[in-house]
GROMACS .gro file of C-alpha atoms in nm:
model
  441
    1MET     CA    1   0.839 -16.143   5.964
    2GLU     CA    2   0.539 -16.107   6.248
    3GLN     CA    3   0.435 -16.415   6.379
    4LEU     CA    4   0.190 -16.540   6.630
    5ASP     CA    5   0.330 -16.678   6.992
    6LEU     CA    6   0.186 -17.017   6.995
    7THR     CA    7   0.402 -17.196   7.266
    8GLY     CA    8   0.182 -17.203   7.543
    9SER     CA    9  -0.134 -17.290   7.307
   10ILE     CA   10  -0.284 -17.652   7.289
   11PHE     CA   11  -0.163 -17.655   6.849
   12GLY     CA   12   0.227 -17.580   7.044
   13ILE     CA   13   0.144 -17.759   7.270
   14LEU     CA   14   0.027 -18.035   6.985
   15SER     CA   15   0.296 -17.974   6.781
   16VAL     CA   16   0.588 -18.035   6.969
   17MET     CA   17   0.450 -18.414   7.104
   18ILE     CA   18   0.417 -18.454   6.707
   19PHE     CA   19   0.758 -18.358   6.649
   20LEU     CA   20   0.875 -18.624   6.960
   21GLY     CA   21   0.670 -18.881   6.866
   22ALA     CA   22   0.817 -18.892   6.453
   23TYR     CA   23   1.171 -18.775   6.578
   24ALA     CA   24   1.153 -19.100   6.835
   25LEU     CA   25   1.046 -19.346   6.530
   26VAL     CA   26   1.391 -19.147   6.291
   27VAL     CA   27   1.615 -19.301   6.621
   28MET     CA   28   1.418 -19.666   6.644
   29GLU     CA   29   1.430 -19.666   6.259
   30GLU     CA   30   1.651 -20.021   6.267
   31THR     CA   31   1.428 -20.178   6.552
   32THR     CA   32   1.126 -20.073   6.328
   33HIS     CA   33   1.217 -20.147   5.942
   34MET     CA   34   1.020 -19.795   5.886
   35ARG     CA   35   1.260 -19.541   5.660
   36LYS     CA   36   1.280 -19.253   5.865
   37SER     CA   37   1.115 -19.030   5.612
   38LYS     CA   38   0.818 -19.125   5.643
   39PRO     CA   39   0.675 -19.025   6.003
   40VAL     CA   40   0.898 -18.698   5.954
   41MET     CA   41   0.675 -18.602   5.709
   42LEU     CA   42   0.369 -18.701   5.807
   43ALA     CA   43   0.467 -18.544   6.140
   44ALA     CA   44   0.567 -18.186   5.929
   45GLY     CA   45   0.195 -18.237   5.765
   46LEU     CA   46  -0.023 -18.197   6.056
   47ILE     CA   47   0.205 -17.945   6.217
   48TRP     CA   48   0.153 -17.743   5.926
   49MET     CA   49  -0.183 -17.791   5.937
   50LEU     CA   50  -0.184 -17.652   6.333
   51ILE     CA   51  -0.039 -17.386   6.163
   52GLY     CA   52  -0.244 -17.295   5.965
   53ILE     CA   53  -0.570 -17.372   6.201
   54ALA     CA   54  -0.393 -17.169   6.418
   55TYR     CA   55  -0.346 -16.844   6.167
   56ALA     CA   56  -0.690 -16.877   6.070
   57ARG     CA   57  -0.844 -16.846   6.383
   58HIS     CA   58  -0.680 -16.503   6.407
   59GLY     CA   59  -0.738 -16.396   6.051
   60LEU     CA   60  -0.380 -16.470   5.950
   61SER     CA   61  -0.352 -16.708   5.667
   62ASP     CA   62  -0.196 -16.513   5.451
   63LEU     CA   63   0.092 -16.476   5.688
   64ALA     CA   64   0.117 -16.876   5.723
   65HIS     CA   65   0.098 -16.890   5.363
   66GLU     CA   66   0.371 -16.628   5.330
   67LYS     CA   67   0.562 -16.839   5.580
   68ALA     CA   68   0.524 -17.197   5.429
   69THR     CA   69   0.607 -17.053   5.096
   70HIS     CA   70   0.980 -16.936   5.239
   71ILE     CA   71   1.019 -17.277   5.357
   72VAL     CA   72   0.914 -17.455   5.046
   73GLU     CA   73   1.158 -17.201   4.889
   74GLU     CA   74   1.450 -17.288   5.108
   75TYR     CA   75   1.366 -17.681   5.051
   76GLY     CA   76   1.346 -17.640   4.673
   77GLU     CA   77   1.688 -17.507   4.656
   78LEU     CA   78   1.856 -17.743   4.844
   79PHE     CA   79   1.651 -17.996   4.737
   80LEU     CA   80   1.753 -17.929   4.337
   81PHE     CA   81   2.108 -17.884   4.458
   82LEU     CA   82   2.137 -18.224   4.577
   83LEU     CA   83   1.970 -18.413   4.329
   84VAL     CA   84   2.222 -18.329   4.126
   85ALA     CA   85   2.505 -18.390   4.342
   86ILE     CA   86   2.397 -18.763   4.435
   87THR     CA   87   2.317 -18.838   4.082
   88TYR     CA   88   2.721 -18.741   3.964
   89VAL     CA   89   2.813 -18.932   4.288
   90ASN     CA   90   2.583 -19.249   4.146
   91THR     CA   91   2.700 -19.183   3.779
   92LEU     CA   92   3.036 -19.170   3.968
   93GLU     CA   93   2.975 -19.505   4.101
   94GLU     CA   94   2.875 -19.671   3.768
   95ARG     CA   95   3.149 -19.591   3.557
   96ARG     CA   96   3.346 -19.736   3.862
   97VAL     CA   97   3.540 -19.467   3.931
   98PHE     CA   98   3.557 -19.539   4.351
   99ASP     CA   99   3.617 -19.862   4.247
  100ALA     CA  100   3.919 -19.784   4.046
  101LEU     CA  101   4.049 -19.610   4.360
  102ARG     CA  102   3.961 -19.890   4.591
  103ALA     CA  103   4.193 -20.130   4.356
  104LYS     CA  104   4.446 -19.821   4.316
  105LEU     CA  105   4.492 -19.828   4.703
  106VAL     CA  106   4.465 -20.145   4.795
  107GLY     CA  107   4.747 -20.268   4.561
  108MET     CA  108   5.010 -20.023   4.701
  109GLY     CA  109   5.142 -20.234   4.938
  110LEU     CA  110   5.138 -20.007   5.242
  111SER     CA  111   5.155 -20.102   5.582
  112TYR     CA  112   4.865 -20.100   5.813
  113ARG     CA  113   4.998 -19.780   5.948
  114LYS     CA  114   5.075 -19.587   5.674
  115LEU     CA  115   4.753 -19.682   5.455
  116PHE     CA  116   4.542 -19.558   5.791
  117TRP     CA  117   4.720 -19.216   5.761
  118LEU     CA  118   4.646 -19.249   5.353
  119THR     CA  119   4.286 -19.328   5.398
  120GLY     CA  120   4.240 -19.058   5.602
  121ILE     CA  121   4.385 -18.815   5.473
  122ILE     CA  122   4.228 -18.913   5.128
  123ALA     CA  123   3.892 -18.920   5.283
  124PHE     CA  124   3.955 -18.573   5.498
  125PHE     CA  125   4.008 -18.426   5.121
  126LEU     CA  126   3.761 -18.606   4.959
  127SER     CA  127   3.481 -18.479   5.180
  128GLY     CA  128   3.550 -18.210   5.088
  129ILE     CA  129   3.420 -18.248   4.738
  130LEU     CA  130   3.165 -18.512   4.739
  131ASP     CA  131   2.970 -18.533   5.081
  132ASN     CA  132   3.105 -18.732   5.400
  133LEU     CA  133   2.885 -19.011   5.349
  134THR     CA  134   2.987 -19.171   4.995
  135THR     CA  135   3.346 -19.047   5.133
  136ALA     CA  136   3.304 -19.313   5.429
  137LEU     CA  137   3.065 -19.543   5.209
  138VAL     CA  138   3.453 -19.560   4.934
  139MET     CA  139   3.681 -19.564   5.182
  140GLY     CA  140   3.508 -19.808   5.444
  141THR     CA  141   3.584 -20.064   5.125
  142VAL     CA  142   3.933 -19.972   5.105
  143VAL     CA  143   4.004 -20.073   5.500
  144VAL     CA  144   3.765 -20.394   5.492
  145ALA     CA  145   3.887 -20.530   5.179
  146VAL     CA  146   4.325 -20.450   5.326
  147GLY     CA  147   4.232 -20.516   5.654
  148ARG     CA  148   4.028 -20.895   5.671
  149ALA     CA  149   4.329 -21.071   5.873
  150ALA     CA  150   4.360 -20.749   6.106
  151PRO     CA  151   4.036 -20.720   6.284
  152LYS     CA  152   4.185 -20.426   6.522
  153PHE     CA  153   4.291 -20.217   6.177
  154VAL     CA  154   3.988 -20.253   6.050
  155MET     CA  155   3.792 -20.107   6.348
  156ILE     CA  156   4.016 -19.781   6.433
  157GLY     CA  157   4.083 -19.756   6.079
  158CYS     CA  158   3.686 -19.685   6.016
  159ILE     CA  159   3.712 -19.510   6.331
  160SER     CA  160   3.916 -19.233   6.126
  161ILE     CA  161   3.744 -19.243   5.811
  162VAL     CA  162   3.436 -19.137   6.045
  163VAL     CA  163   3.585 -18.848   6.177
  164ALA     CA  164   3.811 -18.795   5.836
  165ALA     CA  165   3.523 -18.761   5.637
  166ASN     CA  166   3.308 -18.506   5.886
  167ALA     CA  167   3.576 -18.296   5.964
  168GLY     CA  168   3.653 -18.271   5.605
  169GLY     CA  169   3.281 -18.220   5.505
  170ALA     CA  170   3.332 -17.842   5.725
  171PHE     CA  171   3.573 -17.654   5.598
  172THR     CA  172   3.354 -17.644   5.244
  173PRO     CA  173   2.962 -17.580   5.093
  174PHE     CA  174   3.023 -17.854   4.967
  175GLY     CA  175   3.141 -18.144   5.215
  176ASP     CA  176   2.857 -18.140   5.439
  177ILE     CA  177   2.430 -18.064   5.382
  178THR     CA  178   2.435 -17.806   5.703
  179THR     CA  179   2.775 -17.626   5.486
  180LEU     CA  180   2.556 -17.597   5.206
  181MET     CA  181   2.244 -17.466   5.353
  182VAL     CA  182   2.462 -17.188   5.572
  183TRP     CA  183   2.618 -17.147   5.230
  184GLN     CA  184   2.257 -17.105   5.041
  185LYS     CA  185   2.121 -16.903   5.375
  186GLY     CA  186   2.419 -16.602   5.269
  187VAL     CA  187   2.561 -16.609   5.637
  188ILE     CA  188   2.864 -16.732   5.477
  189GLU     CA  189   3.057 -16.684   5.215
  190PHE     CA  190   3.255 -16.928   4.985
  191PHE     CA  191   3.595 -16.882   5.010
  192GLU     CA  192   3.570 -16.753   5.401
  193PHE     CA  193   3.448 -17.164   5.503
  194PHE     CA  194   3.821 -17.228   5.405
  195VAL     CA  195   3.937 -17.052   5.732
  196LEU     CA  196   3.781 -17.368   5.892
  197PHE     CA  197   4.085 -17.588   5.732
  198LEU     CA  198   4.322 -17.628   5.982
  199PRO     CA  199   4.059 -17.650   6.322
  200SER     CA  200   3.890 -17.917   6.071
  201LEU     CA  201   4.234 -18.067   6.014
  202VAL     CA  202   4.305 -18.040   6.402
  203ASN     CA  203   3.996 -18.203   6.502
  204TRP     CA  204   4.065 -18.554   6.289
  205LEU     CA  205   4.531 -18.543   6.345
  206VAL     CA  206   4.442 -18.506   6.707
  207PRO     CA  207   4.244 -18.843   6.742
  208ALA     CA  208   4.415 -18.988   6.447
  209ALA     CA  209   4.796 -18.935   6.595
  210ILE     CA  210   4.654 -19.118   6.942
  211MET     CA  211   4.460 -19.417   6.712
  212SER     CA  212   4.741 -19.501   6.501
  213LEU     CA  213   4.992 -19.590   6.796
  214ALA     CA  214   4.750 -19.880   6.812
  215ILE     CA  215   4.784 -19.986   6.470
  216PRO     CA  216   5.039 -20.275   6.391
  217ASN     CA  217   5.282 -20.171   6.148
  218GLU     CA  218   5.344 -20.473   5.948
  219ILE     CA  219   5.216 -20.511   5.568
  220PRO     CA  220   4.951 -20.675   5.480
  221PRO     CA  221   4.909 -20.956   5.260
  222ARG     CA  222   4.838 -20.884   4.897
  223THR     CA  223   4.510 -20.906   4.743
  224ALA     CA  224   4.410 -20.896   4.350
  225ASP     CA  225   4.106 -20.579   4.288
  226ASN     CA  226   4.165 -20.536   3.929
  227ALA     CA  227   3.858 -20.315   3.893
  228ARG     CA  228   3.901 -20.036   3.615
  229MET     CA  229   3.771 -19.723   3.520
  230LYS     CA  230   3.439 -19.760   3.257
  231PRO     CA  231   3.563 -19.465   2.966
  232GLY     CA  232   3.430 -19.157   2.970
  233GLY     CA  233   3.450 -19.192   3.387
  234ALA     CA  234   3.753 -18.898   3.357
  235MET     CA  235   3.489 -18.681   3.151
  236VAL     CA  236   3.266 -18.714   3.422
  237ILE     CA  237   3.490 -18.649   3.700
  238VAL     CA  238   3.570 -18.355   3.510
  239LEU     CA  239   3.225 -18.242   3.422
  240PHE     CA  240   3.124 -18.276   3.759
  241GLY     CA  241   3.397 -18.023   3.839
  242LEU     CA  242   3.265 -17.790   3.612
  243THR     CA  243   2.904 -17.810   3.767
  244ILE     CA  244   3.072 -17.725   4.053
  245GLY     CA  245   3.247 -17.414   3.912
  246SER     CA  246   2.929 -17.302   3.779
  247ALA     CA  247   2.696 -17.336   4.088
  248ILE     CA  248   3.010 -17.113   4.309
  249SER     CA  249   3.029 -16.916   3.999
  250PHE     CA  250   2.606 -16.852   3.980
  251LYS     CA  251   2.645 -16.735   4.342
  252ASN     CA  252   2.924 -16.535   4.402
  253PHE     CA  253   2.910 -16.353   4.022
  254LEU     CA  254   2.543 -16.374   3.908
  255HIS     CA  255   2.389 -16.344   4.271
  256LEU     CA  256   2.121 -16.650   4.148
  257PRO     CA  257   2.103 -16.937   4.370
  258PRO     CA  258   2.392 -17.190   4.336
  259ALA     CA  259   2.078 -17.452   4.280
  260MET     CA  260   2.072 -17.323   3.911
  261GLY     CA  261   2.440 -17.351   3.853
  262MET     CA  262   2.368 -17.700   3.959
  263MET     CA  263   2.108 -17.755   3.724
  264LEU     CA  264   2.319 -17.627   3.477
  265GLY     CA  265   2.604 -17.855   3.542
  266LEU     CA  266   2.344 -18.121   3.484
  267GLY     CA  267   2.291 -18.045   3.146
  268TYR     CA  268   2.638 -18.114   3.107
  269LEU     CA  269   2.618 -18.465   3.201
  270GLN     CA  270   2.292 -18.529   3.041
  271ILE     CA  271   2.435 -18.414   2.708
  272TYR     CA  272   2.760 -18.612   2.745
  273SER     CA  273   2.539 -18.914   2.847
  274TYR     CA  274   2.404 -18.849   2.488
  275PHE     CA  275   2.714 -18.871   2.278
  276LEU     CA  276   2.876 -19.135   2.458
  277THR     CA  277   2.569 -19.407   2.453
  278ARG     CA  278   2.553 -19.277   2.042
  279ASN     CA  279   2.889 -19.399   2.014
  280GLY     CA  280   2.886 -19.726   2.292
  281ARG     CA  281   2.585 -19.822   2.008
  282ARG     CA  282   2.741 -19.724   1.686
  283GLN     CA  283   3.113 -19.967   1.841
  284HIS     CA  284   2.833 -20.227   1.989
  285ASN     CA  285   3.043 -20.188   2.307
  286THR     CA  286   2.756 -20.192   2.658
  287GLU     CA  287   3.020 -20.036   2.832
  288LEU     CA  288   2.982 -19.697   2.667
  289VAL     CA  289   2.641 -19.647   2.721
  290LEU     CA  290   2.538 -19.458   2.995
  291ASP     CA  291   2.155 -19.415   3.095
  292SER     CA  292   2.199 -19.084   3.260
  293PHE     CA  293   1.829 -19.093   3.370
  294LYS     CA  294   1.844 -19.417   3.544
  295GLN     CA  295   2.118 -19.269   3.783
  296PHE     CA  296   1.842 -19.062   3.886
  297GLU     CA  297   1.618 -19.376   3.978
  298ARG     CA  298   1.906 -19.432   4.210
  299VAL     CA  299   1.931 -19.117   4.397
  300GLU     CA  300   1.831 -19.181   4.759
  301TRP     CA  301   1.462 -19.079   4.790
  302ASP     CA  302   1.456 -19.159   5.155
  303THR     CA  303   1.717 -18.937   5.265
  304LEU     CA  304   1.570 -18.627   5.029
  305LEU     CA  305   1.216 -18.639   5.165
  306PHE     CA  306   1.357 -18.695   5.523
  307PHE     CA  307   1.549 -18.368   5.515
  308PHE     CA  308   1.149 -18.242   5.372
  309GLY     CA  309   1.017 -18.357   5.664
  310ILE     CA  310   1.297 -18.206   5.909
  311ILE     CA  311   1.341 -17.878   5.740
  312PHE     CA  312   0.887 -17.831   5.779
  313ALA     CA  313   0.807 -17.935   6.102
  314VAL     CA  314   1.127 -17.757   6.267
  315GLY     CA  315   1.026 -17.453   6.031
  316GLY     CA  316   0.702 -17.501   6.200
  317LEU     CA  317   0.825 -17.473   6.556
  318GLY     CA  318   0.942 -17.177   6.384
  319VAL     CA  319   0.627 -17.008   6.330
  320LEU     CA  320   0.489 -17.192   6.660
  321GLY     CA  321   0.764 -16.969   6.850
  322TYR     CA  322   0.892 -17.253   7.052
  323LEU     CA  323   1.314 -17.164   6.889
  324ASP     CA  324   1.279 -16.831   6.974
  325MET     CA  325   1.191 -16.985   7.333
  326LEU     CA  326   1.542 -17.193   7.240
  327SER     CA  327   1.729 -16.883   7.095
  328VAL     CA  328   1.670 -16.740   7.458
  329ALA     CA  329   1.784 -16.990   7.647
  330LEU     CA  330   2.096 -17.099   7.464
  331TYR     CA  331   2.224 -16.788   7.360
  332ASP     CA  332   2.107 -16.529   7.551
  333GLY     CA  333   2.160 -16.800   7.871
  334LEU     CA  334   2.525 -16.875   7.804
  335GLY     CA  335   2.666 -16.693   7.523
  336ALA     CA  336   2.705 -16.768   7.165
  337THR     CA  337   3.023 -17.016   7.232
  338ALA     CA  338   2.928 -17.199   7.499
  339ALA     CA  339   2.592 -17.248   7.247
  340ASN     CA  340   2.729 -17.340   6.968
  341THR     CA  341   2.997 -17.615   7.187
  342ILE     CA  342   2.703 -17.760   7.313
  343LEU     CA  343   2.479 -17.800   6.990
  344GLY     CA  344   2.803 -17.908   6.841
  345MET     CA  345   2.829 -18.206   7.092
  346MET     CA  346   2.438 -18.263   7.035
  347SER     CA  347   2.444 -18.338   6.714
  348ALA     CA  348   2.635 -18.672   6.803
  349VAL     CA  349   2.272 -18.801   6.904
  350VAL     CA  350   2.033 -18.569   6.758
  351ASP     CA  351   2.081 -18.521   6.358
  352ASN     CA  352   2.351 -18.212   6.264
  353ILE     CA  353   2.050 -18.159   5.986
  354PRO     CA  354   1.766 -17.972   6.239
  355LEU     CA  355   2.030 -17.796   6.450
  356MET     CA  356   2.182 -17.606   6.173
  357PHE     CA  357   1.835 -17.611   6.054
  358ALA     CA  358   1.705 -17.452   6.367
  359VAL     CA  359   2.004 -17.209   6.447
  360LEU     CA  360   1.941 -17.041   6.078
  361THR     CA  361   1.602 -16.993   6.150
  362MET     CA  362   1.648 -16.891   6.510
  363GLU     CA  363   1.868 -16.567   6.352
  364PRO     CA  364   2.099 -16.547   6.670
  365ASP     CA  365   2.254 -16.211   6.663
  366MET     CA  366   2.677 -16.376   6.603
  367SER     CA  367   3.008 -16.252   6.490
  368HIS     CA  368   3.134 -16.482   6.166
  369GLY     CA  369   3.326 -16.633   6.392
  370GLN     CA  370   3.052 -16.764   6.601
  371TRP     CA  371   2.839 -16.848   6.248
  372LEU     CA  372   3.193 -17.062   6.101
  373LEU     CA  373   3.187 -17.220   6.512
  374ILE     CA  374   2.828 -17.357   6.476
  375THR     CA  375   2.941 -17.403   6.163
  376LEU     CA  376   3.204 -17.600   6.227
  377THR     CA  377   3.063 -17.855   6.527
  378CYS     CA  378   2.751 -17.907   6.365
  379GLY     CA  379   3.011 -18.063   6.091
  380VAL     CA  380   3.205 -18.231   6.343
  381GLY     CA  381   3.009 -18.255   6.629
  382GLY     CA  382   2.842 -18.621   6.530
  383SER     CA  383   3.193 -18.777   6.492
  384LEU     CA  384   3.161 -18.820   6.897
  385LEU     CA  385   2.966 -19.144   6.837
  386SER     CA  386   2.940 -19.406   6.531
  387ILE     CA  387   2.566 -19.333   6.522
  388GLY     CA  388   2.627 -18.930   6.524
  389SER     CA  389   2.645 -18.873   6.143
  390ALA     CA  390   2.557 -19.025   5.825
  391ALA     CA  391   2.934 -19.148   5.771
  392GLY     CA  392   2.894 -19.381   6.101
  393VAL     CA  393   2.584 -19.546   5.991
  394ALA     CA  394   2.640 -19.587   5.697
  395LEU     CA  395   2.966 -19.741   5.759
  396MET     CA  396   2.837 -19.938   6.035
  397GLY     CA  397   2.662 -20.113   5.822
  398GLN     CA  398   2.931 -20.200   5.565
  399ALA     CA  399   3.124 -20.324   5.729
  400ARG     CA  400   2.917 -20.483   5.974
  401GLY     CA  401   3.115 -20.698   6.231
  402HIS     CA  402   3.381 -20.485   6.215
  403TYR     CA  403   3.287 -20.145   6.292
  404SER     CA  404   3.029 -20.107   6.639
  405PHE     CA  405   2.893 -19.850   6.793
  406SER     CA  406   3.107 -19.997   7.112
  407GLY     CA  407   3.425 -19.977   6.921
  408HIS     CA  408   3.367 -19.638   6.834
  409LEU     CA  409   3.264 -19.549   7.215
  410LYS     CA  410   3.569 -19.709   7.333
  411TRP     CA  411   3.783 -19.390   7.157
  412THR     CA  412   3.530 -19.124   7.198
  413TRP     CA  413   3.743 -18.982   7.463
  414ALA     CA  414   4.002 -18.912   7.125
  415ILE     CA  415   3.744 -18.818   6.944
  416ALA     CA  416   3.635 -18.557   7.149
  417LEU     CA  417   3.971 -18.419   7.295
  418GLY     CA  418   3.994 -18.343   6.922
  419TYR     CA  419   3.667 -18.194   6.888
  420PHE     CA  420   3.785 -17.931   7.178
  421ALA     CA  421   4.126 -17.860   7.040
  422ALA     CA  422   3.918 -17.808   6.708
  423ILE     CA  423   3.752 -17.500   6.872
  424GLY     CA  424   4.066 -17.368   7.052
  425VAL     CA  425   4.226 -17.336   6.748
  426HIS     CA  426   3.936 -17.157   6.549
  427LEU     CA  427   3.883 -16.958   6.875
  428LEU     CA  428   4.271 -16.856   6.873
  429LEU     CA  429   4.348 -16.844   6.461
  430ASN     CA  430   4.056 -16.655   6.407
  431ALA     CA  431   4.024 -16.387   6.672
  432HIS     CA  432   3.962 -16.094   6.444
  433LEU     CA  433   3.573 -16.251   6.336
  434PHE     CA  434   3.470 -16.256   6.684
  435GLU     CA  435   3.431 -15.871   6.656
  436VAL     CA  436   3.116 -15.771   6.441
  437ALA     CA  437   2.746 -15.906   6.482
  438VAL     CA  438   2.572 -16.062   6.165
  439ARG     CA  439   2.299 -16.211   6.069
  440PRO     CA  440   2.180 -16.382   5.770
  441HIS     CA  441   2.001 -16.250   5.428
   0.00000   0.00000   0.00000
């Protein structure tokens, strides 16, 4: 698609300043107490206003409209997909599915070391179905509940969960926003993600093996936790599975946006909640009542609007020509492997969503192996610091006093070993995928 190079113009320079200012406010969210969506939404609107003026001056308003519509389409698909996924997660939480899982694990009477490994393994696999944030919060409650008398176990256990949740989300399209973006863009097909399973597993296993040596091999005192799943919880799990299956089928077999399959799955939940609530009122059983629309009210709108702001702001910088400059500097200057490795490490400081969206917008000529590499590194690079991923930030809030930035930083060297080991495993095992260059559809 034709575009103007506005990188040296007043419109481009002002846009960069607006973006950097907005992102600085995002980073300082805990200090300013301003929700992260607010500055990026303002920045996105101002950047596109400047783009509109610049393109109008050159008589290219129709082209600017076309570019904006393209980004609206990309965000719309992501928004609908996430809206359904988050609603299902909220419903599982309302049915106390996660509470029942926590009670089961707490009551098993395992040693600290065995619990360390079990929570990490569950976090790794659960993250591939849910998301790293929800997984970290669920498993974090288990570690905190069991380890009240062992602060060191809680700290290391939380670090392991963050690394495992991020790693587990990197090898499935549903595990992370970045993998979802890559899948929806058509760069990597659904089943091609699974070649990242072993590299992702290595990313967690290496630091976990090192950290486990510091875990006491003692049995914690038993605690009572009798939480049970509400009626209908098992069926919601089944419907969530069918919803994921519908999304995959719409994409792979019908060649339709997976978000449409997710919306079909939302219909499953709405109809089921109707009959479940009807039975509950007939039996005067309040535990059966399930108001699916209340789960919409609990959707994290700050996150969804943050995605809007970031995607439109970064997309705007691409329209202005800055992403082409970045692509030349990174991919032509350093080579794809070095560029993808560096971008992954940057995701420990800068959110991985704008980084991945920038790469997808730049569309560098890369092989399948390299596209899988950036998917892997952007997914797991955030584990290097506690602030590098949504899982780490959320767990710092939930396990305040137990899990901290400085505590995580002490083990960054071990996590970095896992990061580079994962890259090495991918380069070795999937060497045949690095031969032919592909571009996003």
